[in-house]
Short mmCIF file of C-alpha atoms and ligand atoms in Angstrom, two decimals:
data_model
loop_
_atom_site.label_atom_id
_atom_site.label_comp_id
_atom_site.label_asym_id
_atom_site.label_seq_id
_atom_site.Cartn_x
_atom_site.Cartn_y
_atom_site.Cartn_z
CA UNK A 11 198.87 -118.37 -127.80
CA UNK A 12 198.42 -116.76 -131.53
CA UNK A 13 200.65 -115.15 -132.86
CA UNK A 14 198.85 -112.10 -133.34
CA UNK A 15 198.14 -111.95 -129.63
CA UNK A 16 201.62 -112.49 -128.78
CA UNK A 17 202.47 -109.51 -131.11
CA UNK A 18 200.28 -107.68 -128.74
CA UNK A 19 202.01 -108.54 -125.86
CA UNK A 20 205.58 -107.29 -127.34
CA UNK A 21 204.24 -104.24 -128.06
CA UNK A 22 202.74 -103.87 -124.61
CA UNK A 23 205.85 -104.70 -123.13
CA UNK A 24 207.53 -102.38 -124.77
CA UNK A 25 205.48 -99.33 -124.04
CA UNK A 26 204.97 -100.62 -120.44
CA UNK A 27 208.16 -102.62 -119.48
CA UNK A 28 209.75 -101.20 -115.96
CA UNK A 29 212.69 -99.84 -115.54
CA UNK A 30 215.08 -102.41 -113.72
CA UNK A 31 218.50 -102.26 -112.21
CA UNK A 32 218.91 -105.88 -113.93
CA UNK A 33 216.89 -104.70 -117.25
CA UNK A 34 218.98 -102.99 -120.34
CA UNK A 35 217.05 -100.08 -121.81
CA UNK A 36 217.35 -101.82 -125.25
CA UNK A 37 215.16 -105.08 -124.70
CA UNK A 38 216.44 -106.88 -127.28
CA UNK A 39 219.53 -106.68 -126.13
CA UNK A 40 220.75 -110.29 -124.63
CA UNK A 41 221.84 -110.13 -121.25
CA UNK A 42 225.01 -110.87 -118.75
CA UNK A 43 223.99 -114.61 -117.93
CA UNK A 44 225.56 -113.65 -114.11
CA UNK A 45 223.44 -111.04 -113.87
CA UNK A 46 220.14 -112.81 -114.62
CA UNK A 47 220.80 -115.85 -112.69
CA UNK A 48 221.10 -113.46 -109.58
CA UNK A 49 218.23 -111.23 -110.24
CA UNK A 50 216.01 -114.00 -110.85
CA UNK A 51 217.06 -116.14 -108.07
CA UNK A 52 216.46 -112.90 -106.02
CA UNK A 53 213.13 -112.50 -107.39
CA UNK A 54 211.78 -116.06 -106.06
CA UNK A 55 209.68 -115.57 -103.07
CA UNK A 56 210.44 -111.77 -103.44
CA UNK A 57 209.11 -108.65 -104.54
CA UNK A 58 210.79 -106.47 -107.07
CA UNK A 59 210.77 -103.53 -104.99
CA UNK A 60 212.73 -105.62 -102.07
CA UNK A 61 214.83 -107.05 -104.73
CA UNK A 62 215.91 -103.82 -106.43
CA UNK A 63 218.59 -102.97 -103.40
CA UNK A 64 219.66 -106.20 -102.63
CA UNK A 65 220.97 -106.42 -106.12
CA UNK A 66 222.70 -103.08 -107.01
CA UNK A 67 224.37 -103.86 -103.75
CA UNK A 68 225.32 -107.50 -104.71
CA UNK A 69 226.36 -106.31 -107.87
CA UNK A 70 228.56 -103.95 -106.60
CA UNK A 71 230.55 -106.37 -104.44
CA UNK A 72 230.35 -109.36 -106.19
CA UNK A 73 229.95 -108.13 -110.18
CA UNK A 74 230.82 -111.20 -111.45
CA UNK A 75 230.72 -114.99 -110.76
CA UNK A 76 234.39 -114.96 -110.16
CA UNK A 77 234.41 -113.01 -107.98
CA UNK A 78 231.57 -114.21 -106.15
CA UNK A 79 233.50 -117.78 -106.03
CA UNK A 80 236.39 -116.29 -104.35
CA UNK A 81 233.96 -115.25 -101.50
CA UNK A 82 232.80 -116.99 -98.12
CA UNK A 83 229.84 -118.52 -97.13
CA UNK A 84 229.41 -115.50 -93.96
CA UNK A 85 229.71 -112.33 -96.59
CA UNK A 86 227.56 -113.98 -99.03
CA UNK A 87 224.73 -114.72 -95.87
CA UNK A 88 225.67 -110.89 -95.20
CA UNK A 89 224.49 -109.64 -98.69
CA UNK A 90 221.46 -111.91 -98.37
CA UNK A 91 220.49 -110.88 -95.02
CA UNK A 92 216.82 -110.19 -95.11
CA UNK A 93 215.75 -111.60 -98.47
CA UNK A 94 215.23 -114.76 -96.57
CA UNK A 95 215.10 -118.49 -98.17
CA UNK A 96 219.01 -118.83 -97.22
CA UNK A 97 219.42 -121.77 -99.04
CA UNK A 98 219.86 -120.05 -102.20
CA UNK A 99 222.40 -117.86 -101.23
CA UNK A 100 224.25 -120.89 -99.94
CA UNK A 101 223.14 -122.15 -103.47
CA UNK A 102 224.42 -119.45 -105.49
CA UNK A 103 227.62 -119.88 -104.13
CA UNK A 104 228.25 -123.83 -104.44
CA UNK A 105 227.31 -122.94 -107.67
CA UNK A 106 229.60 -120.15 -108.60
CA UNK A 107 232.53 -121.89 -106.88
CA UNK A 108 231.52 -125.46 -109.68
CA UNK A 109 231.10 -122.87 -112.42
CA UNK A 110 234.87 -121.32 -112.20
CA UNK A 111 236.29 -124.82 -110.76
CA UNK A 112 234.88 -126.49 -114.18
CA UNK A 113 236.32 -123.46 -116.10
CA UNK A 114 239.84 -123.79 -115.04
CA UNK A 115 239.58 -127.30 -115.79
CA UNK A 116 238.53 -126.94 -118.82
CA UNK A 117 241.19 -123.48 -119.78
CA UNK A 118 237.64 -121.76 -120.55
CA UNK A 119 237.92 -118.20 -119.22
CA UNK A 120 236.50 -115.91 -117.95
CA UNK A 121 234.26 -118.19 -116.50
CA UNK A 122 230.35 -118.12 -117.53
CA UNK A 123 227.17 -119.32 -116.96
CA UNK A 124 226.71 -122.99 -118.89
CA UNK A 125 224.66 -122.66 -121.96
CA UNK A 126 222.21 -125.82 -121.96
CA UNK A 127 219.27 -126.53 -119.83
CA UNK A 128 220.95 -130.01 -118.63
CA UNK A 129 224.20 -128.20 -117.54
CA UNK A 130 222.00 -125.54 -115.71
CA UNK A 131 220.10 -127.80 -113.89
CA UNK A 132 222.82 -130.19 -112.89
CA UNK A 133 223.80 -126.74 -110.74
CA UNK A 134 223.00 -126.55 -107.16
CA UNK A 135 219.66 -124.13 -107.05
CA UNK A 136 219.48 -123.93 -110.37
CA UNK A 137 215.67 -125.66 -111.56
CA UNK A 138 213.81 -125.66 -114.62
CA UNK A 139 212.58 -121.73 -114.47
CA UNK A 140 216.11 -120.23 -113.58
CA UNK A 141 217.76 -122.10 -116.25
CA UNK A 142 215.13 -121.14 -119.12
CA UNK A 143 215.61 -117.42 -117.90
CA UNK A 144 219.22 -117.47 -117.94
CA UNK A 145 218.75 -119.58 -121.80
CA UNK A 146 216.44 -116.94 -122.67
CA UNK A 147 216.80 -113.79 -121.60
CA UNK A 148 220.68 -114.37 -122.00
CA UNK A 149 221.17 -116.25 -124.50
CA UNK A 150 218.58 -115.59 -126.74
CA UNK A 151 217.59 -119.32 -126.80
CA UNK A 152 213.78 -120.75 -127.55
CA UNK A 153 213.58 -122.14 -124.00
CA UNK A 154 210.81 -121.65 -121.95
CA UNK A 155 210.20 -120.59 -117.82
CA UNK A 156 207.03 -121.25 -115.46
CA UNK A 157 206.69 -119.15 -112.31
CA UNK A 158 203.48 -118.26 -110.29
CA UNK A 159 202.85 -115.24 -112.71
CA UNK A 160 202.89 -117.44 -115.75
CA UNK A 161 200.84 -120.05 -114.35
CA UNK A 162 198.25 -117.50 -113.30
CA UNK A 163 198.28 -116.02 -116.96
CA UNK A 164 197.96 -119.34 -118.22
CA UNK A 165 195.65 -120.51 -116.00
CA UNK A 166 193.04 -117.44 -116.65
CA UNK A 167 193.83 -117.35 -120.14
CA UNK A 168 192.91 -121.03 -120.93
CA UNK A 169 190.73 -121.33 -118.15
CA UNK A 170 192.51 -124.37 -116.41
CA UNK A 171 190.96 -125.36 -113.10
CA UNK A 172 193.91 -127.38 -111.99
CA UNK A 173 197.49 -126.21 -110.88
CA UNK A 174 201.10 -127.42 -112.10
CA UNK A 175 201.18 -128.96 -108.39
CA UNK A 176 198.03 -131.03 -108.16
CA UNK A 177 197.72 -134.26 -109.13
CA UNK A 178 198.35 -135.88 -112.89
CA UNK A 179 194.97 -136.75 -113.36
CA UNK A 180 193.72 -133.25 -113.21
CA UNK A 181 196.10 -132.15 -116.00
CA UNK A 182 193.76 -132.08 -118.64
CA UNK A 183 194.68 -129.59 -121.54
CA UNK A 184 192.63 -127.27 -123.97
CA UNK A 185 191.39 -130.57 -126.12
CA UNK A 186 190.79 -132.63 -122.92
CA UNK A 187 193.87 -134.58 -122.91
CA UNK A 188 194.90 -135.31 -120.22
CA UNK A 189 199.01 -134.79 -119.75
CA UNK A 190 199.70 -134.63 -116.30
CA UNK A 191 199.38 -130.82 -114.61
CA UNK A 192 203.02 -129.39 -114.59
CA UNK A 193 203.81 -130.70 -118.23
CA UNK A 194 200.22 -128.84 -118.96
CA UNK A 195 201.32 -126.02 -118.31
CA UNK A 196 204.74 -126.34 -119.55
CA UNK A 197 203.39 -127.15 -122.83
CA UNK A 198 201.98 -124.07 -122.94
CA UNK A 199 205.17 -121.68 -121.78
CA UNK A 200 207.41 -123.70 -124.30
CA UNK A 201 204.71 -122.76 -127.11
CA UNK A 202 204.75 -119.58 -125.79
CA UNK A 203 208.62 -119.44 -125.90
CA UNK A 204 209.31 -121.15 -129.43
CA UNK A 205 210.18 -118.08 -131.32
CA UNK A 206 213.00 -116.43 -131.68
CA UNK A 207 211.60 -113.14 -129.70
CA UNK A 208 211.10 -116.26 -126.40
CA UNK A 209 213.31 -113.90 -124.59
CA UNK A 210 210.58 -111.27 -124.57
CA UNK A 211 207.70 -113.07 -124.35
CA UNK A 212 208.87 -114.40 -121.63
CA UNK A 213 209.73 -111.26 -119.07
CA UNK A 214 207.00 -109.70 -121.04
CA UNK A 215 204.63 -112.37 -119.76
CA UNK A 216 206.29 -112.12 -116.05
CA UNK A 217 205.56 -108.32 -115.91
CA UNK A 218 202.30 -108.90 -117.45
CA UNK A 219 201.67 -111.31 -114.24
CA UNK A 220 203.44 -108.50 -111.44
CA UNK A 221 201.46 -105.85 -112.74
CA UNK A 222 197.98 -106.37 -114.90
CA UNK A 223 197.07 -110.02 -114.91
CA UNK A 224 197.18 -110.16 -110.82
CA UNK A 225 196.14 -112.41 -108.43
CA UNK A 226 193.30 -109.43 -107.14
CA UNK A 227 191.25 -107.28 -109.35
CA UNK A 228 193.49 -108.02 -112.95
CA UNK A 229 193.14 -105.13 -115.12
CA UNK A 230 191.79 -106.87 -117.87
CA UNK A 231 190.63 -103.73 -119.60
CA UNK A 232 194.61 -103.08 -120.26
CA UNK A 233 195.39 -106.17 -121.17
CA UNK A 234 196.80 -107.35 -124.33
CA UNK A 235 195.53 -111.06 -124.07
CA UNK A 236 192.06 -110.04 -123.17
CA UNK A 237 191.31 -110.68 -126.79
CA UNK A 238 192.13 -114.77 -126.25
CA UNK A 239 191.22 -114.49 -122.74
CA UNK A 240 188.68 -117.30 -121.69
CA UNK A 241 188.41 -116.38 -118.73
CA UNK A 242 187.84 -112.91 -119.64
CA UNK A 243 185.57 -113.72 -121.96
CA UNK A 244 183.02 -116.03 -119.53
CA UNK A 245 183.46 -113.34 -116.73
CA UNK A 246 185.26 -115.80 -114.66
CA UNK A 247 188.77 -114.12 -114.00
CA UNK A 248 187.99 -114.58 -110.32
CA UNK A 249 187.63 -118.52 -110.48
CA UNK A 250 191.81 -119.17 -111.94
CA UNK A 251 194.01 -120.17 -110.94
CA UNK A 252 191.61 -122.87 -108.33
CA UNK A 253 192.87 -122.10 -104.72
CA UNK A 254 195.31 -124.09 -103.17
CA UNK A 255 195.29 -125.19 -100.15
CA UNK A 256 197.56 -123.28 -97.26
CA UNK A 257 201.07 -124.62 -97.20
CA UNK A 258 201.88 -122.50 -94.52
CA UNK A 259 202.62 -124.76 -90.78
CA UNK A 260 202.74 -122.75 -87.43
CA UNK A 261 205.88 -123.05 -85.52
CA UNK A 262 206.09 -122.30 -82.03
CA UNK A 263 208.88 -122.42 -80.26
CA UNK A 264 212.28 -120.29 -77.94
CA UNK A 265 215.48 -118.84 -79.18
CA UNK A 266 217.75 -119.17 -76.64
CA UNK A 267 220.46 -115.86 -76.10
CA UNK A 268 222.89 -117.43 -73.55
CA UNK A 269 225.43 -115.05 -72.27
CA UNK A 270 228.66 -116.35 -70.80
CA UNK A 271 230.61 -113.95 -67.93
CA UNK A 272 232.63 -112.80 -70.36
CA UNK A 273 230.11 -111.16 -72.54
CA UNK A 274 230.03 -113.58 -75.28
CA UNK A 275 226.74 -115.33 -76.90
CA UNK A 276 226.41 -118.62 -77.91
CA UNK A 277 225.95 -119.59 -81.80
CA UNK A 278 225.28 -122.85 -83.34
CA UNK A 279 225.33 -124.13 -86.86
CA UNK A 280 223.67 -127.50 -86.52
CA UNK A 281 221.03 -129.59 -85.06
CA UNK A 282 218.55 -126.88 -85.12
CA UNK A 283 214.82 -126.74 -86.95
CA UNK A 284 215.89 -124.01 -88.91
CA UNK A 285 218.98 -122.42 -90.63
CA UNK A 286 221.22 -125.39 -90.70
CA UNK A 287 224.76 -124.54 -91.57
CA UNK A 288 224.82 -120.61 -90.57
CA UNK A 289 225.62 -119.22 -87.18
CA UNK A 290 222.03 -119.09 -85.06
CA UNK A 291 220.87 -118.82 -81.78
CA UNK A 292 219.96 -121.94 -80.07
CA UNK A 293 216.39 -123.08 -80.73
CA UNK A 294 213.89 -125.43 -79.94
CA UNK A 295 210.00 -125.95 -80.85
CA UNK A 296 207.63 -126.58 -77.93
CA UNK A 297 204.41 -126.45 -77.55
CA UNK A 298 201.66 -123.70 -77.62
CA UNK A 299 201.00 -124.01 -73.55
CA UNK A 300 204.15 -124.10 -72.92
CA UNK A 301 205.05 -122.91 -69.43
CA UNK A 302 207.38 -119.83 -68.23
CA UNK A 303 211.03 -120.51 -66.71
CA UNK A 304 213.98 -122.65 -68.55
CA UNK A 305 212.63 -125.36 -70.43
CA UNK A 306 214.19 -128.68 -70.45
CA UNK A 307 215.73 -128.39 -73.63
CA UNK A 308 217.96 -125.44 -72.95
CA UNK A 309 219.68 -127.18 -70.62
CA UNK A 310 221.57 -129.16 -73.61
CA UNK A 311 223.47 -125.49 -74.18
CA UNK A 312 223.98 -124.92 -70.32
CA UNK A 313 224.77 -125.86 -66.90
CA UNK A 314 221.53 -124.80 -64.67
CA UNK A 315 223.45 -124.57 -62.27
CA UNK A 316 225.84 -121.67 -63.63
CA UNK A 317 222.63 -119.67 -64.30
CA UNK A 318 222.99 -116.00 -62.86
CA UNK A 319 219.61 -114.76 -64.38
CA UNK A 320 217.22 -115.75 -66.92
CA UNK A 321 214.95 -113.08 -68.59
CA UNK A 322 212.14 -113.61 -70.64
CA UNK A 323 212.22 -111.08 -73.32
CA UNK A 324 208.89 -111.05 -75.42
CA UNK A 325 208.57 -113.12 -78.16
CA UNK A 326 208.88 -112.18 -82.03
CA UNK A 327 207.07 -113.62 -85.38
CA UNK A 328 209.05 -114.87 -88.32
CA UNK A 329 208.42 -117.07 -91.50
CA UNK A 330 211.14 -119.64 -92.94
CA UNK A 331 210.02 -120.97 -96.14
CA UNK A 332 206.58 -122.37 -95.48
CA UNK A 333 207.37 -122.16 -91.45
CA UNK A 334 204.82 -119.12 -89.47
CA UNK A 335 207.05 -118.97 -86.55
CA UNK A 336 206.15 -117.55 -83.52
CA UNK A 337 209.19 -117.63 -80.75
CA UNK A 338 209.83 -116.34 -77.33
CA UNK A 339 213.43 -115.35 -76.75
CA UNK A 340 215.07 -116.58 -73.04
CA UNK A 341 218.19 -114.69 -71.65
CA UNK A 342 219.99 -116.70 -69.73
CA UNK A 343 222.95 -115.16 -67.70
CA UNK A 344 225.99 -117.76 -67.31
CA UNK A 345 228.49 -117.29 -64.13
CA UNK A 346 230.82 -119.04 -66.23
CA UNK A 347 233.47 -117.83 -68.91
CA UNK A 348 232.44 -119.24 -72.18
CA UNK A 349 235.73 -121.84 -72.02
CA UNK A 350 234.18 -123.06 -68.85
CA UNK A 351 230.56 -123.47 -70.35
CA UNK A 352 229.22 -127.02 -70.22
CA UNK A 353 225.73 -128.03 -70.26
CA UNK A 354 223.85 -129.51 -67.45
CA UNK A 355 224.92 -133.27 -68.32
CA UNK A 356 228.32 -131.44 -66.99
CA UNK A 357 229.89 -132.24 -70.22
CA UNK A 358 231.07 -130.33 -73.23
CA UNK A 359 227.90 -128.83 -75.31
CA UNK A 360 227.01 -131.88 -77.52
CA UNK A 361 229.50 -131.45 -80.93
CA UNK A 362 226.48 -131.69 -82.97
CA UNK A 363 225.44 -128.43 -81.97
CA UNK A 364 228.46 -127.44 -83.98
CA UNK A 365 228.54 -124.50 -81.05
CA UNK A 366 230.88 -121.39 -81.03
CA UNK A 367 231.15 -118.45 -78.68
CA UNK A 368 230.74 -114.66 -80.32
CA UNK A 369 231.85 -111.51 -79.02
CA UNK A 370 228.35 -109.43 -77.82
CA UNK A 371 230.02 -106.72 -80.60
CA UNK A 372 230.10 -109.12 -83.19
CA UNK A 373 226.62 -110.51 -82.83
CA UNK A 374 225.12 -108.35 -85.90
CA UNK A 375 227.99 -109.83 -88.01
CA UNK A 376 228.47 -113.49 -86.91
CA UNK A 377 224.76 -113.87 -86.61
CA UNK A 378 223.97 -112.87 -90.44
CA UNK A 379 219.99 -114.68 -90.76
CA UNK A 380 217.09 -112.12 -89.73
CA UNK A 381 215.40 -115.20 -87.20
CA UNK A 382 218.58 -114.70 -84.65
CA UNK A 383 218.89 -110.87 -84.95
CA UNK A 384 215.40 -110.07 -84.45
CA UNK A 385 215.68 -112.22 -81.08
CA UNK A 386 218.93 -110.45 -80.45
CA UNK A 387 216.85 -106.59 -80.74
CA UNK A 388 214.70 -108.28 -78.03
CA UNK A 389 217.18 -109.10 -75.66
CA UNK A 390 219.68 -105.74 -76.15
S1 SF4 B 426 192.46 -110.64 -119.84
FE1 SF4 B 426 192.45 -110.40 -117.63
S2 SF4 B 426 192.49 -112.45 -116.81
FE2 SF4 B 426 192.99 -112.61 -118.97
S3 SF4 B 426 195.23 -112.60 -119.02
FE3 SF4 B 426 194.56 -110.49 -119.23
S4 SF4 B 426 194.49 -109.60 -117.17
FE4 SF4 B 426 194.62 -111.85 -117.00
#
C-alpha cells in the first residue's frame, strides 16, 4: 500500500479506533506484551464484544504471566469457560509455565514475553499472527500479522481471487507472479508493516476489517483505502475474498450423565472425540438413525445390569472447532456406589477413559467445558 494511503488509514484509526479494555488511550503507546498475547489469543474465533469480559476478568485474576504459571490447568479451563477452542487456554498455560521456567534459568526477572518471532513461535499456541502482534503492538517492532480481517482487506484491495489457504499455484501476486498463496499475502502485510508506525497499521488495519471493510455490505464510502481500492474501483467488492468451501463437519452423537447411588457423575479425560485432557461427560458419535434405549457403547462406562433407570433427556447443539454437533444426552441411574461401578465386561472402567467420580454439587466446577454443562442443564 502507498504511503499516502496508509497515512489515511492512521488518521482514520485515530479518529475511529474503539475503546478497548486491552487498548491504551494513547495509541502510540507500546503495550504490556502479557496483555496482548491474551487479548489476541482471545480474539481468535471470537468476537470483541464476547472477548471484552472474558478479559477484564482474566486480567483480574491472573494480571501477569507469573502469575498465570503458578495456576492449574481446572481454574485456567474455568476462566475460559465459554470462549470455546480449549486448546488455547491449555496453550496459554504450557506457555506461561516455559516462559517463567526459562526465566529463572536464565536469572531474567520478572519474567516476559520473548522478543523475536523464532522464540514466539517455538511457544505452544503461539503462530505467526500472535507473535507479530505481540512484536508489534508491544514492542514496537516492523513485524507483520495476517488474520481473516487482513486477508479480506487485502484480498478486496488488490483484488486477489485466491485465499492464503488454497493451493500454491493460485498465489499469483499484483505483477502475476506467482509466489505461492499464504506468502502472497504475507508479502503484502509485511509491506504493510515495514515502518516504524507497523504497530498501528496493523490494529488499524484489524479494526478497519471488524468494522468498515466487512465481509457483508463494506462501507466503502468511509473508507480510507477506497482511494487504492481495486475492488472498489471495478464495483466488485462482493466477488473478494473467493468463497471457500464449508469446513464445518456434522457430528452426531450421546453424552452420557451416569449417576452412581451415591449421587456422584461420572467424568472422563480421555478417549473421547472431543475435549481430550479436561473433565467431560462420556461421549460417543453414532449415527443419524440411531435408535432409542442404551446404546452399545455406553456400556464401556457401566454395568447394564446395575441400571436403575435410564432417561432420555432431549438433545442439545454445540460446535467444537470445525465440529456442528448435535447430541442427545442419556441418564442412566446406577444401583451401585461409584467404588462399586464397573462396566458391563464386569471389570474396572477401561483406564483409558482416564474416569473419575464428581460430587452432583461439584458438577458446574469439575466439569469446566460448555459441551458437558449444557448436557448437564438437560438432565437437572
Ligand atoms: S474500499 Fe471497500 S472494499 Fe476496499 S478496503 Fe475499503 S471497505 Fe474494503
Amino acid at each position: 500500500m502507498e504511503s499516502n494511503i496508509l497515512k489515511r488509514l492512521r488518521e482514520w484509526f485515530k479518529k475511529n479506533a474503539a475503546m478497548l479494555p486491552w487498548r491504551p488511550t494513547d495509541l502510540d503507546a507500546p503495550r504490556d506484551p502479557y496483555a496482548v498475547w491474551i487479548s489476541e489469543t482471545m480474539l481468535q474465533q471470537t468476537q470483541v464484544a464476547t472477548v471484552r469480559d472474558y478479559y477484564i476478568k482474566w486480567m483480574k485474576r491472573f494480571p501477569d504471566i507469573e502469575t498465570l504459571a503458578k495456576a492449574n490447568e481446572e481454574e485456567v479451563f474455568r476462566y475460559w469457560q465459554g470462549l470455546g477452542y480449549y486448546s488455547r487456554a491449555r496453550n496459554i498455560l504450557r506457555t506461561a509455565k516455559t516462559v517463567c521456567e526459562q526465566a529463572v534459568r536464565q536469572a531474567h526477572r520478572p519474567a516476559t514475553m520473548p522478543r523475536t518471532r523464532k522464540e514466539l513461535e517455538a511457544l505452544p499456541g503461539i503462530g505467526a499472527y500472535t507473535a507479530g502482534a505481540i512484536l508489534s503492538l508491544a514492542y514496537h517492532q516492523r513485524e507483520a500479522i495476517l488474520d481473516g480481517n487482513l486477508v479480506r482487506i487485502f484480498a478486496r484491495f488488490y483484488a486477489l481471487d485466491f485465499l492464503p489457504t488454497d493451493k500454491a499455484s493460485a498465489g499469483k501476486n499484483t505483477t502475476g507472479k506467482n509466489e505461492g498463496c499464504a506468502e502472497a499475502y504475507w508479502k503484502y502485510a509485511r509491506e504493510v508493516a515495514d515502518s516504524p508506525k507497523a504497530y498501528m497499521h496493523n490494529e488499524a488495519l484489524m479494526e478497519l476489517g471488524r468494522t468498515v471493510c466487512k465481509s457483508k455490505n463494506p462501507e466503502c464510502a468511509n473508507c480510507p483505502l477506497s482511494g487504492g481500492c481495486r475492488a472498489f474501483a471495478e464495483g466488485r467488492t462482493g466477488e473478494f475474498p473467493p468463497k471457500r468451501k464449508s469446513a464445518q463437519r456434522e457430528w452426531r452423537g450421546t453424552a452420557l450423565v451416569v449417576e452412581s447411588a451415591d449421587g456422584k457423575l461420572l467424568a472422563v479425560s480421555a478417549g473421547q472425540p472431543f475435549l481430550a485432557g479436561q473433565a467431560t461427560l462420556p461421549h460417543f458419535e453414532h449415527s443419524r438413525n440411531a435408535t432409542a434405549g442404551i446404546p452399545a457403547e455406553a456400556e464401556a462406562y457401566f454395568n447394564a445390569d446395575n441400571v436403575v433407570h435410564t432417561r432420555e433427556c432431549g438433545s442439545f447443539r454445540h460446535n467444537i472447532t470445525v465440529h456442528k454437533i448435535e447430541c442427545r444426552v442419556l441418564h442412566v441411574k446406577l444401583s451401585t456406589k461409584a467404588s462399586k461401578c464397573v462396566a458391563s465386561s464386569g471389570k474396572k472402567i477401561d483406564p483409558q477413559f482416564n474416569a473419575t467420580w464428581v460430587k452432583k454439587e461439584d458438577a458446574a466446577k469439575a466439569f469446566a467445558n460448555s459441551f458437558s454443562l449444557k448436557a448437564l442443564k438437560n438432565v437437572f
